[in-house]
Short mmCIF file of C-alpha atoms in Angstrom, two decimals:
data_model
loop_
_atom_site.label_atom_id
_atom_site.label_comp_id
_atom_site.label_asym_id
_atom_site.label_seq_id
_atom_site.Cartn_x
_atom_site.Cartn_y
_atom_site.Cartn_z
CA MET A 296 35.50 65.70 60.82
CA LEU A 297 37.40 68.29 58.60
CA SER A 298 37.69 71.79 59.88
CA PRO A 299 36.00 74.37 57.57
CA PRO A 300 38.60 75.97 55.12
CA GLY A 301 37.80 79.47 56.41
CA GLY A 302 38.62 78.54 60.08
CA MET A 303 41.96 76.91 59.21
CA GLN A 304 42.87 80.02 57.24
CA ARG A 305 42.21 82.29 60.17
CA CYS A 306 43.96 80.13 62.42
CA PHE A 307 46.93 80.29 60.18
CA GLN A 308 46.69 84.06 59.90
CA ALA A 309 46.56 84.26 63.79
CA ILE A 310 49.74 82.18 64.10
CA LEU A 311 51.59 84.29 61.47
CA LEU A 312 50.41 87.47 63.33
CA LEU A 313 51.53 86.11 66.73
CA ALA A 314 54.91 85.14 65.37
CA LEU A 315 55.52 88.60 63.71
CA ILE A 316 54.73 90.18 67.13
CA VAL A 317 57.20 87.90 68.89
CA PHE A 318 59.90 88.79 66.36
CA LEU A 319 59.32 92.53 66.40
CA LEU A 320 59.12 92.58 70.19
CA ALA A 321 62.23 90.65 70.47
CA GLY A 322 63.99 93.00 68.06
CA PHE A 323 62.96 96.03 70.06
CA LEU A 324 64.03 94.38 73.33
CA HIS A 325 67.43 93.54 71.77
CA ARG A 326 68.12 96.78 70.10
CA ASP A 327 66.34 99.52 71.91
CA ILE A 328 66.75 98.57 75.50
CA ARG A 329 69.93 100.82 75.30
CA LEU A 330 67.79 103.80 75.15
CA PHE A 331 66.79 103.20 78.89
CA GLU A 332 70.31 102.04 79.98
CA PRO A 333 71.22 105.46 81.48
CA LEU A 334 68.04 105.00 83.69
CA LEU A 335 68.86 101.26 84.48
CA GLY A 336 72.35 102.17 85.06
CA GLY A 337 73.91 99.77 82.54
CA GLN A 338 75.16 97.69 85.39
CA ALA A 339 77.03 94.47 84.71
CA GLU A 340 75.66 91.23 86.19
CA GLY A 341 76.41 90.55 89.90
CA PRO A 342 76.84 92.90 92.91
CA PRO A 343 79.20 95.85 92.51
CA ILE A 344 82.60 95.63 94.13
CA ILE A 345 82.73 98.23 97.01
CA ASN A 346 86.14 97.69 98.47
CA VAL A 347 88.59 99.45 96.27
CA MET A 348 92.05 100.76 96.69
CA PHE A 349 93.41 103.17 94.02
CA LEU A 350 97.14 104.03 94.06
CA LYS A 351 96.94 107.60 92.84
CA THR A 352 100.10 108.24 91.01
CA HIS A 353 101.19 111.79 90.30
CA LYS A 354 100.35 113.76 87.03
CA THR A 355 98.77 110.87 85.31
CA ALA A 356 94.94 111.97 85.13
CA SER A 357 94.71 110.34 88.56
CA SER A 358 92.49 113.24 89.95
CA THR A 359 89.79 112.28 87.46
CA VAL A 360 89.88 108.85 88.65
CA LEU A 361 89.76 109.96 92.23
CA ASN A 362 86.53 111.97 91.66
CA ILE A 363 84.96 108.77 90.22
CA LEU A 364 85.72 107.11 93.55
CA PHE A 365 84.73 109.80 95.80
CA ARG A 366 81.35 110.17 94.04
CA PHE A 367 80.86 106.24 94.20
CA ALA A 368 81.65 106.48 97.91
CA GLU A 369 79.16 109.44 98.58
CA MET A 370 76.42 108.07 96.39
CA HIS A 371 76.63 104.59 98.26
CA ASN A 372 77.38 105.96 101.75
CA LEU A 373 80.88 104.12 101.90
CA SER A 374 83.76 104.88 104.23
CA VAL A 375 86.88 106.49 102.75
CA ALA A 376 90.46 106.17 104.20
CA LEU A 377 91.11 109.99 104.38
CA PRO A 378 94.17 111.75 105.63
CA ALA A 379 94.19 112.52 109.44
CA GLY A 380 93.89 115.96 110.84
CA SER A 381 94.68 118.81 108.47
CA ARG A 382 96.76 116.85 106.00
CA PHE A 383 95.78 116.44 102.47
CA HIS A 384 97.79 113.44 101.64
CA LEU A 385 98.58 110.05 103.31
CA GLY A 386 102.06 110.79 104.15
CA TYR A 387 103.51 111.33 100.85
CA PRO A 388 106.40 111.23 100.07
CA TRP A 389 107.25 108.87 102.94
CA LEU A 390 106.25 105.19 102.58
CA PHE A 391 102.51 105.01 103.87
CA LEU A 392 101.72 104.13 107.35
CA ALA A 393 98.27 103.21 108.67
CA ARG A 394 98.52 105.88 111.33
CA TYR A 395 98.28 108.49 108.49
CA VAL A 396 94.63 107.50 108.15
CA GLU A 397 91.81 109.44 110.24
CA GLY A 398 90.59 107.13 112.82
CA LEU A 399 93.77 105.06 112.93
CA GLU A 400 96.32 107.48 114.36
CA SER A 401 96.63 105.76 117.62
CA PRO A 402 96.98 101.89 118.57
CA GLY A 403 93.71 100.13 119.24
CA PRO A 404 91.06 97.93 117.43
CA GLN A 405 91.68 98.45 113.62
CA ARG A 406 88.84 99.38 111.39
CA HIS A 407 88.56 98.93 107.78
CA PHE A 408 87.51 101.35 105.02
CA ASN A 409 85.77 100.72 101.73
CA ILE A 410 87.63 103.31 99.52
CA MET A 411 91.16 104.49 99.56
CA CYS A 412 92.42 106.78 96.86
CA ASN A 413 94.49 109.59 98.21
CA HIS A 414 98.05 110.34 97.19
CA LEU A 415 100.37 107.84 99.02
CA ARG A 416 103.60 105.95 98.49
CA PHE A 417 102.71 102.42 98.33
CA ASN A 418 103.48 100.03 101.26
CA LEU A 419 101.37 97.05 101.01
CA PRO A 420 101.69 95.68 104.64
CA GLU A 421 100.25 98.98 105.98
CA VAL A 422 97.68 99.38 103.40
CA GLN A 423 96.36 95.95 104.29
CA LYS A 424 95.95 97.32 107.92
CA VAL A 425 93.45 99.76 106.39
CA MET A 426 91.64 97.70 103.55
CA PRO A 427 89.78 94.47 103.67
CA ASP A 428 91.11 91.31 102.36
CA ASP A 429 88.71 91.27 99.31
CA THR A 430 89.86 94.80 98.26
CA PHE A 431 90.21 95.46 94.48
CA TYR A 432 93.58 97.20 93.83
CA PHE A 433 94.18 99.25 90.71
CA SER A 434 96.38 102.26 89.61
CA ILE A 435 97.14 104.40 86.56
CA LEU A 436 100.22 105.27 84.47
CA ARG A 437 101.04 107.65 81.87
CA ASN A 438 103.87 108.12 79.18
CA PRO A 439 106.90 109.17 81.25
CA VAL A 440 107.91 111.77 78.84
CA PHE A 441 104.47 113.77 79.36
CA GLN A 442 104.31 112.71 83.10
CA LEU A 443 107.72 114.36 83.72
CA GLU A 444 106.84 117.42 81.57
CA SER A 445 103.67 117.74 83.65
CA ALA A 446 105.54 117.31 86.99
CA PHE A 447 108.07 119.96 86.03
CA ALA A 448 105.21 122.46 85.26
CA TYR A 449 103.52 121.52 88.47
CA TYR A 450 106.40 121.25 90.97
CA ARG A 451 108.90 123.65 89.41
CA LYS A 452 109.01 125.83 92.60
CA ASP A 453 108.99 122.91 95.07
CA VAL A 454 111.44 120.22 93.65
CA PRO A 455 115.13 121.24 94.12
CA ALA A 456 116.36 119.67 90.91
CA PHE A 457 113.55 121.54 88.81
CA ARG A 458 114.14 124.82 90.60
CA ALA A 459 117.87 124.71 89.92
CA ALA A 460 117.40 123.92 86.20
CA GLY A 461 115.02 126.83 85.33
CA SER A 462 113.61 124.95 82.10
CA LEU A 463 112.83 121.34 81.27
CA ASP A 464 115.05 121.51 78.29
CA ALA A 465 117.97 122.42 80.39
CA PHE A 466 117.16 119.77 82.94
CA LEU A 467 117.09 117.11 80.38
CA ALA A 468 120.13 118.26 78.75
CA ALA A 469 122.30 117.39 81.96
CA PRO A 470 119.93 116.13 84.64
CA ARG A 471 122.66 115.01 86.90
CA THR A 472 123.90 118.57 87.08
CA TYR A 473 120.56 119.51 89.04
CA TYR A 474 119.56 116.13 90.43
CA HIS A 475 121.26 115.23 93.68
CA ARG A 476 120.24 112.16 95.79
CA GLY A 477 121.29 114.25 98.79
CA ALA A 478 118.08 116.22 98.42
CA GLY A 479 116.43 112.96 99.48
CA LEU A 480 112.71 112.55 98.78
CA ARG A 481 112.15 116.21 97.73
CA ASN A 482 113.49 115.37 94.43
CA ALA A 483 111.45 112.24 94.00
CA PRO A 484 109.19 113.80 91.08
CA ALA A 485 112.17 114.60 89.21
CA ARG A 486 112.96 110.99 88.21
CA ASN A 487 110.88 107.76 87.78
CA GLY A 488 108.01 109.44 89.79
CA MET A 489 105.56 106.49 89.05
CA TRP A 490 108.12 103.74 89.98
CA PHE A 491 108.70 105.74 93.29
CA ASP A 492 104.78 106.01 93.87
CA LEU A 493 104.75 102.18 93.75
CA GLY A 494 107.09 102.08 96.73
CA PHE A 495 110.24 101.27 94.79
CA ASP A 496 113.68 102.96 94.56
CA ASN A 497 113.58 105.58 91.85
CA ASP A 498 117.25 105.63 91.63
CA ALA A 499 117.77 102.01 91.17
CA PRO A 500 119.86 100.75 88.24
CA ASP A 501 117.88 99.58 85.12
CA ASP A 502 118.93 96.02 85.75
CA GLU A 503 116.82 93.43 83.74
CA ALA A 504 116.30 90.89 86.60
CA TYR A 505 115.36 93.63 89.09
CA VAL A 506 112.97 95.31 86.71
CA ARG A 507 111.18 92.08 85.86
CA ALA A 508 111.00 91.24 89.48
CA ARG A 509 109.20 94.60 90.39
CA LEU A 510 106.95 94.24 87.43
CA ALA A 511 105.86 90.96 88.69
CA ASP A 512 105.33 92.39 92.05
CA VAL A 513 102.96 94.91 90.75
CA GLU A 514 101.07 92.39 88.52
CA ARG A 515 100.57 90.27 91.68
CA ARG A 516 99.03 92.95 93.76
CA PHE A 517 97.07 95.15 91.20
CA GLN A 518 94.23 93.54 89.42
CA LEU A 519 94.25 96.44 86.82
CA VAL A 520 96.63 99.23 85.77
CA LEU A 521 94.88 101.87 83.80
CA ILE A 522 96.80 104.02 81.05
CA ALA A 523 96.17 107.73 81.02
CA GLU A 524 96.58 107.96 77.16
CA HIS A 525 93.88 105.48 76.76
CA LEU A 526 91.66 106.48 79.68
CA ASP A 527 88.34 105.91 78.05
CA GLU A 528 89.19 102.29 77.34
CA SER A 529 90.68 101.96 80.73
CA LEU A 530 87.42 103.14 82.39
CA VAL A 531 85.20 100.85 80.28
CA LEU A 532 87.46 97.79 81.37
CA LEU A 533 87.46 99.06 85.02
CA ARG A 534 83.65 99.23 84.93
CA HIS A 535 83.41 95.80 83.69
CA LEU A 536 85.75 94.41 86.34
CA LEU A 537 83.95 96.42 89.23
CA ARG A 538 80.39 95.60 87.86
CA TRP A 539 79.52 99.41 88.27
CA ARG A 540 76.87 101.42 86.39
CA LEU A 541 77.79 103.37 83.47
CA ASP A 542 77.27 106.74 85.19
CA ASP A 543 79.59 105.71 87.97
CA VAL A 544 82.50 105.88 85.69
CA VAL A 545 81.55 108.85 83.57
CA ALA A 546 83.66 111.73 84.30
CA PHE A 547 84.91 115.17 83.29
CA PRO A 548 88.82 115.76 83.29
CA LEU A 549 89.96 117.48 86.51
CA ASN A 550 93.14 118.99 87.45
CA SER A 551 94.23 119.29 83.84
CA ARG A 552 96.12 122.17 82.46
CA SER A 553 95.21 124.62 79.83
CA PRO A 554 97.03 123.84 76.42
CA ARG A 555 99.00 127.20 76.63
CA SER A 556 100.85 125.80 79.86
CA VAL A 557 101.93 122.42 78.05
CA ALA A 558 105.37 122.69 76.88
CA GLY A 559 106.39 121.08 73.64
CA LEU A 560 109.33 118.75 73.61
CA SER A 561 111.63 118.05 70.80
CA PRO A 562 112.28 114.57 69.70
CA GLU A 563 115.81 114.70 71.30
CA ALA A 564 114.32 115.98 74.55
CA ARG A 565 111.71 113.04 74.57
CA ALA A 566 114.43 110.55 74.05
CA ARG A 567 116.43 112.09 76.79
CA ALA A 568 113.42 111.88 79.15
CA ARG A 569 112.80 108.30 78.39
CA ARG A 570 116.43 107.49 79.19
CA TRP A 571 116.53 109.53 82.41
CA CYS A 572 113.25 107.93 83.44
CA ALA A 573 114.16 104.44 82.17
CA LEU A 574 112.35 102.47 85.01
CA ASP A 575 109.13 104.50 84.46
CA TRP A 576 109.45 103.68 80.68
CA ARG A 577 109.68 99.99 81.35
CA LEU A 578 106.82 100.12 83.79
CA TYR A 579 104.68 102.06 81.18
CA GLU A 580 105.37 99.80 78.28
CA HIS A 581 104.74 96.71 80.15
CA PHE A 582 101.26 97.73 81.54
CA ASN A 583 100.35 99.43 78.27
CA ARG A 584 100.76 96.05 76.68
CA THR A 585 98.79 94.28 79.43
CA LEU A 586 95.94 96.77 79.38
CA TRP A 587 95.24 95.89 75.67
CA ALA A 588 95.67 92.22 76.13
CA ARG A 589 93.20 92.47 79.11
CA VAL A 590 90.80 94.57 76.97
CA ARG A 591 90.79 91.82 74.23
CA ALA A 592 90.33 89.04 76.76
CA GLU A 593 87.55 90.60 78.75
CA LEU A 594 85.60 92.67 76.11
CA GLY A 595 86.71 92.00 72.42
CA PRO A 596 86.66 94.77 69.90
CA ARG A 597 82.97 94.84 69.19
CA ARG A 598 82.06 95.35 72.80
CA LEU A 599 84.70 97.70 73.35
CA ARG A 600 83.56 99.92 70.55
CA SER A 601 79.96 99.79 71.81
CA GLU A 602 80.94 100.61 75.44
CA LEU A 603 83.13 103.42 74.39
CA ALA A 604 80.37 105.00 72.21
CA ARG A 605 78.05 104.78 75.28
CA LEU A 606 80.62 106.38 77.54
CA ARG A 607 81.48 109.08 75.36
CA ALA A 608 77.94 109.84 74.33
CA ARG A 609 76.80 109.96 78.22
CA ARG A 610 79.79 112.32 78.93
CA ARG A 611 78.64 114.68 76.12
CA GLU A 612 75.25 114.55 77.28
CA LEU A 613 76.21 115.40 81.01
CA ALA A 614 78.49 118.16 79.74
CA ALA A 615 75.72 119.84 77.94
CA ARG A 616 73.51 119.44 80.98
CA CYS A 617 75.87 120.50 83.57
CA LEU A 618 78.56 122.86 82.26
CA GLN A 619 78.50 126.58 81.23
CA ASP A 620 79.31 126.46 77.62
CA GLY A 621 79.94 122.68 77.85
CA GLU A 622 83.57 122.85 78.41
CA ALA A 623 86.37 123.58 80.97
CA LYS A 624 87.58 127.17 81.90
CA ASN A 625 90.83 128.73 82.88
CA GLY A 626 91.15 128.96 86.68
CA SER A 627 90.75 132.77 86.57
CA GLN A 628 87.25 132.12 84.90
CA ILE A 629 85.83 130.08 87.69
CA THR A 630 83.05 132.28 89.19
CA ASP A 631 82.31 130.13 92.39
CA ARG A 632 85.49 130.06 94.37
CA ARG A 633 84.37 126.68 96.09
CA LEU A 634 84.78 125.30 92.53
CA ARG A 635 88.41 126.84 92.10
CA PRO A 636 91.15 124.23 91.67
CA TYR A 637 94.49 124.71 93.38
CA GLN A 638 97.05 126.18 91.12
CA SER A 639 100.74 125.25 91.47
CA GLY A 640 103.89 126.19 89.66
CA VAL A 641 103.47 127.42 86.31
CA ALA A 642 100.59 125.23 85.36
CA ASP A 643 97.14 126.83 84.63
CA ILE A 644 94.90 124.23 86.14
CA MET A 645 91.45 124.37 84.50
CA GLY A 646 87.95 123.94 86.18
CA TYR A 647 84.31 124.32 85.64
CA ASN A 648 81.32 126.60 85.98
CA LEU A 649 77.88 125.03 86.34
CA ARG A 650 74.98 126.14 84.17
CA ARG A 651 72.49 128.35 85.75
CA GLY A 652 68.99 127.30 86.47
CA LEU A 653 69.69 123.62 87.14
CA ASP A 654 67.10 121.93 89.45
CA ASN A 655 68.46 120.81 92.93
CA GLN A 656 68.90 117.23 92.09
CA THR A 657 70.70 117.84 88.80
CA ARG A 658 72.88 120.60 90.27
CA GLN A 659 73.93 118.10 93.09
CA MET A 660 74.88 115.54 90.47
CA CYS A 661 76.73 118.02 88.40
CA LEU A 662 78.41 119.49 91.43
CA ARG A 663 79.97 116.18 92.44
CA MET A 664 81.38 115.76 89.02
CA VAL A 665 83.22 119.09 88.95
CA THR A 666 84.29 119.56 92.56
CA PRO A 667 88.09 119.75 92.56
CA GLU A 668 89.85 117.06 94.94
CA LEU A 669 90.82 119.16 97.86
CA GLN A 670 87.17 120.50 98.22
CA TYR A 671 85.78 117.16 97.76
CA MET A 672 88.16 115.55 100.19
CA ALA A 673 87.25 118.18 102.70
CA HIS A 674 83.61 117.60 102.26
CA LEU A 675 83.86 113.82 102.68
CA TYR A 676 85.90 114.38 105.77
CA ALA A 677 83.27 116.73 107.39
CA ARG A 678 80.61 114.29 106.41
CA GLN A 679 82.67 111.20 107.88
CA PHE A 680 84.01 112.72 111.02
CA PRO A 681 81.42 115.28 111.95
CA GLY A 682 83.11 115.63 115.33
CA LYS A 683 86.47 116.56 114.12
CA PRO A 684 87.79 120.05 113.09
CA PRO A 685 87.01 120.63 109.43
CA LYS A 686 89.84 120.71 106.77
CA ASN A 687 90.83 124.29 105.99
CA ILE A 688 91.76 125.00 102.23
CA PRO A 689 94.02 128.07 102.51
CA PHE A 690 93.93 129.10 98.95
CA LEU A 691 90.04 129.40 99.05
CA GLU A 692 90.38 132.00 101.82
CA GLU A 693 92.77 134.44 100.11
#
């Protein structure tokens, strides 16, 4: 029996309408789910990696990365390998020993920690006494020319070679006039500082076989090496590998200098710095290449652009929500002394004022993002070891 023509037409119209609804719904879910990603966290598939060792190199934007790790530890109630007693670093500039960590000072049953990220000179066998076997290792490097310039500004009064030279141009014009191996570890920041942080001899000759062997050592141990000049791209890749949420890696620059305290270097001075820090230069060139190869392999250009846009948009959003005037301030302009960054050498270290009138939840989130590393370390130490005397920060009491 044939169906009435009107019934068939209504059935066909219903099918078309249903198909249109499904098409529109699929498009909405595909295109606009990103509107909810800050709420959902933008987390990659799989459980997040929670055992992480970050080799915090000097003057490489590493304080910004340390803040990311401290925040993650606090938000997820993870344990942090913190300096024992009143110390603020893990034995630097000496090679790291497990006993430098609070809770591991004396012989006995070893405990492991989730996060390790304070300054130390890398010593793998001792680090492995502190961190679990499945730990994710990563570090960060910076163009050695600018790393050395920053180190000079920051450690000018402390490093004998810098103190004797008076200016970076004078130092680079005749570095061996001021740099003497007899000064020992006190001169470490004055030559191949990142190579030194990795546990290697910063005065070793630039021998091809030796350098290749040490680069291979770093590649075997560290699953990722970030590059400070491409920090956003590095953080996108880090988030992907750790399977963390977007907000976990959004950060404001910390321990950075005001532009007025950054010295300009002539092309000749830059060339001298590259020659003087030849081991650091080889290290930087190698891992700058590997970073981009890794980005292409893991993400690809389209996904990288998308993830960069999301990271930067979220940082702008949080800066507008959290920060007075939405930007960093000179150290002298920080009104809350608890948020004042440590000032060293001739560097003018910048910090942040929080906006007034924030609700408590928002204020706590913002506070974690702007707390300088010494204050954050002292906070985590008091929280993790409530029975121990708190860490005192002398410059806050002046």
